[in-house]
Phi, psi and omega in degrees: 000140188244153217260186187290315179286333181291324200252007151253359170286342188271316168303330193264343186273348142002289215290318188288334135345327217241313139352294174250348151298332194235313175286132157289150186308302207293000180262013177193157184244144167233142176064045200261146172250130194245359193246123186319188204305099170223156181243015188285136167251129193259140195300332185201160192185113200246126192269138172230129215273129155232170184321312203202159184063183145320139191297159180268134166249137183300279087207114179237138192238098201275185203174089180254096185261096198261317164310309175337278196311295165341305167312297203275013164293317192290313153334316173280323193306283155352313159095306171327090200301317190292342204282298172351288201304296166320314156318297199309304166311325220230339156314280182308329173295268205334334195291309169325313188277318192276343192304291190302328177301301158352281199332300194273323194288295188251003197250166179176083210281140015274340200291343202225139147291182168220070188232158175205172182237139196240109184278138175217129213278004162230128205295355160256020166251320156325277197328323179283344187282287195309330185274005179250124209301159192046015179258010175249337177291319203268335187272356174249316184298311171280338215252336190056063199232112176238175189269111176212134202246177223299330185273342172251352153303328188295305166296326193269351156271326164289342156298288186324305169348292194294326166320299192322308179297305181320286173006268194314321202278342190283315162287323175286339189286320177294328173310303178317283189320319173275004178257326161296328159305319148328255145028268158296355143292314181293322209245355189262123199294147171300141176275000148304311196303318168318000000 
């Protein structure tokens, strides 16, 4: 069993595995303060390219409410509905609770998106969030937060990925287009020539 500071050096370096796996070092910031001056740093931050200026950052965050999870490990173990129920309750406040920390700590529009993502390092603690009715509906709506554990992190960074490429080719596409236009100024008879 791993203790509160262990499983969270372990969840962040998870996250950063899952990152540096998918991600170029230059698509994403670690330990970043993403709100101007605030000195809260977000564990992770993935820039997604706009037209002019600095990139927008996502802002991603690992999060292990592991006393929660464990009571309702045990809990279920036990066989015990109320205890189950309570464990469940007591889950959903902590998830609830780290949502808003996302929230008020990073997100901070236009510098941010504005959403930010709250990684959770195991796929049956995923499963137990997203399956409890309305708390991912509540996690978007009130906290601007979504949920994401390790195999759905992985996706939604390989969509990003893929954005990065349209991205590029969409620039490069543009590039074309204003040196054939150039081009086709230059080389296009004149109406005097006529």
């Amino acid at each position: 069993r791993l203790v509160g500071s262990e499983m969270c050096i372990r969840e962040r370096v998870q996250l950063g595995a899952i990152l540096a796996d998918i991600l170029t070092p230059d698509q994403y910031l670690e330990n970043v303060a993403t709100k101007p001056g605030a000195s809260e740093r977000v564990e992770f931050a993935v820039k997604l390219p706009v037209d002019e200026g600095d990139p927008v950052l996502l802002p991603i965050d690992s999060k292990f409410p592991g006393d929660a999870y464990e009571h309702l490990l045990d809990a279920q173990e036990s066989g015990d509905a109320e205890t189950v129920a309570a464990a469940r309750k007591t889950l959903d406040t902590m998830v609830k609770r780290e949502a808003k920390d996302i929230c008020e700590k990073y997100l901070s529009v236009p510098a941010t998106t504005n959403f930010g993502i709250m990684f959770v390092p195991f796929e049956g603690l995923y499963a137990e969030v997203v399956s409890r009715p309305g708390l991912i509906e509540t996690l978007g709506r009130d906290y601007h937060v979504n949920v994401a554990g390790p195999s759905t992190m992985a996706a939604i960074l390989n969509s990003l990925q893929m954005s990065y490429q349209t991205f590029r080719l969409q620039k490069r596409t543009d590039d074309v287009l204003r040196v054939l236009s150039a081009c086709l100024l230059y080389t296009s008879p004149s109406p005097r020539d006529a």
